[in-house]
Coordinates of C-alpha atoms in Angstrom, one line a residue:
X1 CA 195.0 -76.9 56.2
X2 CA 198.1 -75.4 54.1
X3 CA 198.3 -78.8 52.4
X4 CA 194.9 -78.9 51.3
X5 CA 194.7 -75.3 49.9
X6 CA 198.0 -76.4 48.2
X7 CA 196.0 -79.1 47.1
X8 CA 193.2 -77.1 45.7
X9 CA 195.8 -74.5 44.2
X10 CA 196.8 -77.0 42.3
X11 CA 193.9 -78.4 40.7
X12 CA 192.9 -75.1 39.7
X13 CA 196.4 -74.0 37.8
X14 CA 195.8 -77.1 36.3
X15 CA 192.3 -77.1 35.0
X16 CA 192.8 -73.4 33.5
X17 CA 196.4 -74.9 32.1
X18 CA 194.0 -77.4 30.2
X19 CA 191.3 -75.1 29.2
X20 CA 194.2 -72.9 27.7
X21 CA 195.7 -75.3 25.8
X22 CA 192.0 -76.7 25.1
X23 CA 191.1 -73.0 23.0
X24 CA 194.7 -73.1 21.9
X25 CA 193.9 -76.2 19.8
X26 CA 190.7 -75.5 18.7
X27 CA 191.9 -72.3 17.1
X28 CA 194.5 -73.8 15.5
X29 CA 192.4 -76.7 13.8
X30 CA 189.5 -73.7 13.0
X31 CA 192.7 -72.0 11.2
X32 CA 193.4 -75.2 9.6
X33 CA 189.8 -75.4 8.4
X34 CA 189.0 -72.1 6.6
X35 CA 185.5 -71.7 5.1
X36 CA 186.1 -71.6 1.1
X37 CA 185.3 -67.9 -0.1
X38 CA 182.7 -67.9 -3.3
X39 CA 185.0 -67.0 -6.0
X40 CA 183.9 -64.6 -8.6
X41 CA 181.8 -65.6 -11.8
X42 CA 184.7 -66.6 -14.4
X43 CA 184.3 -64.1 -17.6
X44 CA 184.4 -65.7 -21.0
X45 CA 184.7 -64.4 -24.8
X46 CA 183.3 -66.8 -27.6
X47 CA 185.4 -66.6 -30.6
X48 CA 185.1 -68.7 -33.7
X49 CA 188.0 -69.3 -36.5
X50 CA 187.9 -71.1 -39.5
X51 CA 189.3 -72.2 -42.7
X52 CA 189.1 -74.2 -46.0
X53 CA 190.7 -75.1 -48.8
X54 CA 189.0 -76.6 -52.1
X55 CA 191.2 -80.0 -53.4
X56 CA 189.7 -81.1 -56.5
X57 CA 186.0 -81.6 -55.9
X58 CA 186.5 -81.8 -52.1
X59 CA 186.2 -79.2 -49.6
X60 CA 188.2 -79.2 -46.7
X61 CA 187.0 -76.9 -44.1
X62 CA 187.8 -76.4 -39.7
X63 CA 185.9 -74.8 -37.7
X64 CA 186.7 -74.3 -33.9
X65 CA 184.6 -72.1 -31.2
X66 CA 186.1 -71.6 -27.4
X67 CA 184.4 -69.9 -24.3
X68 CA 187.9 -68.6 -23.8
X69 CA 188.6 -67.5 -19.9
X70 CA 189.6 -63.6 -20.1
X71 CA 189.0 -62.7 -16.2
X72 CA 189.2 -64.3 -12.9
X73 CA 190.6 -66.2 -10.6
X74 CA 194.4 -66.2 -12.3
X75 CA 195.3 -69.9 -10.9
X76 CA 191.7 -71.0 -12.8
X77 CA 192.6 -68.7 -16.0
X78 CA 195.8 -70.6 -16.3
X79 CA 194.5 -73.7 -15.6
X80 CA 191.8 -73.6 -18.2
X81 CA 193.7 -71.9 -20.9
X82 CA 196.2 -74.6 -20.7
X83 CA 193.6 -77.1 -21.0
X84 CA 192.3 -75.6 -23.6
X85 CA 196.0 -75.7 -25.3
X86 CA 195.9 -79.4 -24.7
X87 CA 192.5 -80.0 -26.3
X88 CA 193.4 -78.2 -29.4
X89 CA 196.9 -79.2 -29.7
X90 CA 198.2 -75.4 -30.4
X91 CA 201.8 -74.8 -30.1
X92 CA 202.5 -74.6 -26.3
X93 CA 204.9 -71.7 -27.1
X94 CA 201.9 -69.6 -27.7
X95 CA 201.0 -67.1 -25.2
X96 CA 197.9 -68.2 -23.2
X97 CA 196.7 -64.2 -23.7
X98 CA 196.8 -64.8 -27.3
X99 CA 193.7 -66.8 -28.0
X100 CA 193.5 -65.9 -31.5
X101 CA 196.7 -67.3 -32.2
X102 CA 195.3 -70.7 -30.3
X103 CA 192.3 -71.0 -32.7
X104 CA 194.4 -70.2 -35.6
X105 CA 197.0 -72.6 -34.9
X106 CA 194.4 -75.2 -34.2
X107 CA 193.0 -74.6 -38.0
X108 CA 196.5 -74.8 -39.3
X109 CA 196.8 -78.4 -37.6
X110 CA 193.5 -79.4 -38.7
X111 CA 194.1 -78.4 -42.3
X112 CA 197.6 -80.2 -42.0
X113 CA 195.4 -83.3 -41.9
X114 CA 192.3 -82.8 -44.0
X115 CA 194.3 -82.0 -47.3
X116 CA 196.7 -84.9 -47.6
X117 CA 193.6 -87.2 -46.9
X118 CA 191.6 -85.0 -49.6
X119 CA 194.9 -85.4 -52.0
X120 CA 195.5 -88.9 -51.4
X121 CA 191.7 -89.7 -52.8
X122 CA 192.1 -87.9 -55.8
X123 CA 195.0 -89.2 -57.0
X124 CA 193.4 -92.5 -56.2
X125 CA 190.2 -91.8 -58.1
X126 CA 188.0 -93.1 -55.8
X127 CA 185.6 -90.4 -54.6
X128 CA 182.4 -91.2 -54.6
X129 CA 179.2 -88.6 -55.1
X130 CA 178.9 -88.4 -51.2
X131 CA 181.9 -87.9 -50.1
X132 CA 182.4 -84.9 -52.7
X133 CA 179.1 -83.6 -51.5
X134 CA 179.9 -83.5 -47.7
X135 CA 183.5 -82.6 -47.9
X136 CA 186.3 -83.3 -45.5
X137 CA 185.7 -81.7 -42.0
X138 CA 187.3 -81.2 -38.9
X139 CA 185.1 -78.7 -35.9
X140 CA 185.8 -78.4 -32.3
X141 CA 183.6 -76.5 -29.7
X142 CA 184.7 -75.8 -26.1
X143 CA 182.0 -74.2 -23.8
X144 CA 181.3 -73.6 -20.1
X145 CA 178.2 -75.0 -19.4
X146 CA 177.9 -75.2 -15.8
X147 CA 178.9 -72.3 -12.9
X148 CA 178.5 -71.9 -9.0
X149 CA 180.7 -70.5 -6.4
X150 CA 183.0 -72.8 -6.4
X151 CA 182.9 -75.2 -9.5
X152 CA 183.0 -74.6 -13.1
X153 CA 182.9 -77.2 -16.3
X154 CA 183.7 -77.0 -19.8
X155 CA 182.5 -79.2 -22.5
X156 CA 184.6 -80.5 -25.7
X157 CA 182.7 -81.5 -28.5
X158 CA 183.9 -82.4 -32.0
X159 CA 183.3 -83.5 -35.0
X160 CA 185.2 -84.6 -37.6
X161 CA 184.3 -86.0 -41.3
X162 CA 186.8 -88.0 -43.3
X163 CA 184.7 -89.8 -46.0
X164 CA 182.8 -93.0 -45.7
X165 CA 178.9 -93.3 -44.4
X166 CA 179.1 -90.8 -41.6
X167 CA 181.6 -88.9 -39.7
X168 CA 182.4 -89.0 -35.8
X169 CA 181.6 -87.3 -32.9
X170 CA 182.8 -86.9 -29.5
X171 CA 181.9 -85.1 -25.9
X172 CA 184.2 -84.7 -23.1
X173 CA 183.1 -82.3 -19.9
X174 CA 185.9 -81.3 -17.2
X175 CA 185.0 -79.8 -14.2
X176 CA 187.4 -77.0 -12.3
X177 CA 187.4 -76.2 -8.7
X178 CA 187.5 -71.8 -9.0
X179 CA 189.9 -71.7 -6.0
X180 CA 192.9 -72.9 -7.7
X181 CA 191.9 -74.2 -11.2
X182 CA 192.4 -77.7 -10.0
X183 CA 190.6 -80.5 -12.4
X184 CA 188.1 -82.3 -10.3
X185 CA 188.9 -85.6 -11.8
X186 CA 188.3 -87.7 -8.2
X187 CA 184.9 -87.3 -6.8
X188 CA 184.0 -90.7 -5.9
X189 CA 185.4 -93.2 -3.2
X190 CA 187.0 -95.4 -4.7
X191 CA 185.3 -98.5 -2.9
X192 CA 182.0 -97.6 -4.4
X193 CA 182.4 -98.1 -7.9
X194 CA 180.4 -101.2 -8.1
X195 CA 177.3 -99.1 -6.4
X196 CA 177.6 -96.0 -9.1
X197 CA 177.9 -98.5 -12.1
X198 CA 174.5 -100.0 -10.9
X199 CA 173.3 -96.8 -10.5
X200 CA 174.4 -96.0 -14.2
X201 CA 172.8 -99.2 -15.3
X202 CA 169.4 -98.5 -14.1
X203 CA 169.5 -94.9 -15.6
X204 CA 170.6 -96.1 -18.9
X205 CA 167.5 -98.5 -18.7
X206 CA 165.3 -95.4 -19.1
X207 CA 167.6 -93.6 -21.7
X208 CA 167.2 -96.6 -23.7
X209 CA 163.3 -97.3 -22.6
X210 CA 163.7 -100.9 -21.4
X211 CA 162.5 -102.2 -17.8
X212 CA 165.4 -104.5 -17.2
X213 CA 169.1 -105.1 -17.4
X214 CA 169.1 -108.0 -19.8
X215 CA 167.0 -105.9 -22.1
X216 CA 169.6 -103.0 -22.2
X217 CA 172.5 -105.4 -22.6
X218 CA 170.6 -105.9 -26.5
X219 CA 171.4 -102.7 -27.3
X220 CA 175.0 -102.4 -25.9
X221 CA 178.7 -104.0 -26.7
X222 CA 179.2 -105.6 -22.9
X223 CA 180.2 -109.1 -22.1
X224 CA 177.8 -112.1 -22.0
X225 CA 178.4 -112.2 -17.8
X226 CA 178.3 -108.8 -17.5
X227 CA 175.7 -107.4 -14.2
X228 CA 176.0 -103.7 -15.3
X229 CA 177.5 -101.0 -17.7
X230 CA 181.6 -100.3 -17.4
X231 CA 182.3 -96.6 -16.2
X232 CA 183.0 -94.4 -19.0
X233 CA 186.5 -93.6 -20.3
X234 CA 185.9 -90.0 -19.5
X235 CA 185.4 -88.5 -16.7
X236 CA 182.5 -87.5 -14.9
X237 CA 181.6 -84.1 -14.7
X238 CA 179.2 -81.5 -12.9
X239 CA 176.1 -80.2 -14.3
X240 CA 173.6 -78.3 -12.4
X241 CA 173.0 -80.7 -9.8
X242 CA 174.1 -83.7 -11.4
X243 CA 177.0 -85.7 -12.0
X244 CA 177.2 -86.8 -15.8
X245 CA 178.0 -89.8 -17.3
X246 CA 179.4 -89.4 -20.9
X247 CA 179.7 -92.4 -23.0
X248 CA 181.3 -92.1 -26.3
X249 CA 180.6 -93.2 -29.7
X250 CA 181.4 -97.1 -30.2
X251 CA 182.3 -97.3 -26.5
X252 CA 179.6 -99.3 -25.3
X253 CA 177.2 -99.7 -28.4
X254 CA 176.8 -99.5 -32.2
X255 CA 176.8 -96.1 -33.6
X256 CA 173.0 -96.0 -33.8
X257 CA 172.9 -95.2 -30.4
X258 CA 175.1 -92.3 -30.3
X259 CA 176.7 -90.8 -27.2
X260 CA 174.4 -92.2 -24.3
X261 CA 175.0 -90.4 -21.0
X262 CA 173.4 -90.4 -17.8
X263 CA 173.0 -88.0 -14.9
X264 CA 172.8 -88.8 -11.4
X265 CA 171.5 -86.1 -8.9
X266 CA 174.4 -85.4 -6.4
X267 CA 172.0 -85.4 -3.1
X268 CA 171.7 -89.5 -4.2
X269 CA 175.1 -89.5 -4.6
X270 CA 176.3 -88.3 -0.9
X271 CA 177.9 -91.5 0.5
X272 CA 179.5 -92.3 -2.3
X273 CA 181.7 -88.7 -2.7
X274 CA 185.3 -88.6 -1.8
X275 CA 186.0 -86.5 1.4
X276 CA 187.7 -83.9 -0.5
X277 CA 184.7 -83.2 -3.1
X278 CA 181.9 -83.6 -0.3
X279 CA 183.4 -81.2 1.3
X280 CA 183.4 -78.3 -1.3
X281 CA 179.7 -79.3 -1.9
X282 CA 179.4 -78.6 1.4
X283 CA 180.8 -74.8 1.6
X284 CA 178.4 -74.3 -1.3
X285 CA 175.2 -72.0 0.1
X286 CA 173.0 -74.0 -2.1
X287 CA 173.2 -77.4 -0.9

């Protein structure tokens, strides 16, 4: 009898020993997997700068105009305003509370480019009527044009005119996760490539109002053997409830067709996420 209430002892020390360690481990992997706070709406200024300079009949002129982050999150302020250093080449030894000073330096730079160029066609005597008309420009706009809890995306655009028949353009978006400013520049597996191009491909078919892939290949610079569109040098970005697409000018056609893009609603896009940016979609209320 002493052995088997020994026995049964036992068993039980054992089993709550278990469950113990059982509620131990589960708290520790719920600690491990905090839900992600909304972060607060990221505050912006819009501030424009310019300048220009008359060489000869030519105006030079730059324009810039930046969202510029003032108040937040302080690992996505820095993150930003350091992108935003990048994009417009400003002296990094300028303080990233000085935005003035950024769009300013920016003109400098721009100016530093547009005036030899202006110069060098003078002394040449070879402007034509047009390009004395139009001028040499450079412009740059940054804006935020997307916000949740948890993401937020910037767009670059710019524009720059240097004589010729027309001038060039360019869009680049970059989206930011609020928590800690990190660029979101890997939201798809890596193995599903193949499925988004398709995807892409039979987007751009209505972008370009054709019914099949051998019709959109007339209007594009892809190779004879070619099944669907590349992926775009850039990279994608969030947009309301899309992931965009951004093709630049002369990447994938003739200038006619400008900057095609294509957006892709997210909920399609599920199985083909990376684990990492399925789940912050996830922790967002608004699925």
């Amino acid at each position: 009898m002493k052995k088997i209430i020994f026995t049964v002892l036992s068993v039980l020390i054992i089993s709550v020993f278990v469950a113990c360690q059982k509620k131990e481990l589960q708290g520790q992997a719920q600690q491990k997997m905090p839900k992600l706070k909304k972060e607060a709406v990221l505050v912006t200024e819009t501030l424009t700068d310019s300048a220009s300079k008359k060489v000869g009949p030519i105006e030079c002129t730059s324009v810039i105009t930046v969202d510029y982050p003032t108040k937040g999150n302080k690992y996505l302020l820095n993150s930003i305003r350091e992108w935003i250093i990048d994009w417009t080449y400003a002296n990094d030894s300028i303080a990233l509370d000085d935005p003035a000073a950024i769009l300013k330096d920016y003109n400098k730079n721009s100016m530093k480019e547009l005036i030899p160029m202006a110069e060098e066609v003078i002394s040449e005597r070879d402007t034509n009527e047009d390009e004395r008309q139009m001028g040499y420009a450079q412009e740059m706009t940054i804006k935020k044009i997307y916000e949740n809890d948890f993401l937020v995306t910037f767009m670059v655009t710019t524009y720059g005119y240097w004589g010729g028949a027309h001038g060039g353009a360019s869009a680049w978006g970059t989206t930011f996760r609020k928590s800690d400013g990190k660029v979101l520049d890997h939201i798809f597996r890596n193995d599903k490539q193949t499925e988004i191009q398709e995807m892409i491909t039979k987007d751009l078919q209505k972008y370009f109002e054709v019914n099949s892939w051998e019709e959109l290949k007339e209007h594009l610079f892809v190779d004879e053997y070619a099944t669907s569109v590349p992926m775009p040098q850039g990279d994608p970005y969030i947009e309301n409830d899309s992931v965009v697409f951004c093709y630049q000018q002369y990447e994938i056609g003739a200038y006619a067709i400008g900057m095609p893009a294509s957006k892709l609603a997210i909920k399609d896009l599920k199985k083909m996420l990376a684990p990492s940016f399925l789940k912050l979609l996830n922790s967002h209320s608004t699925k």
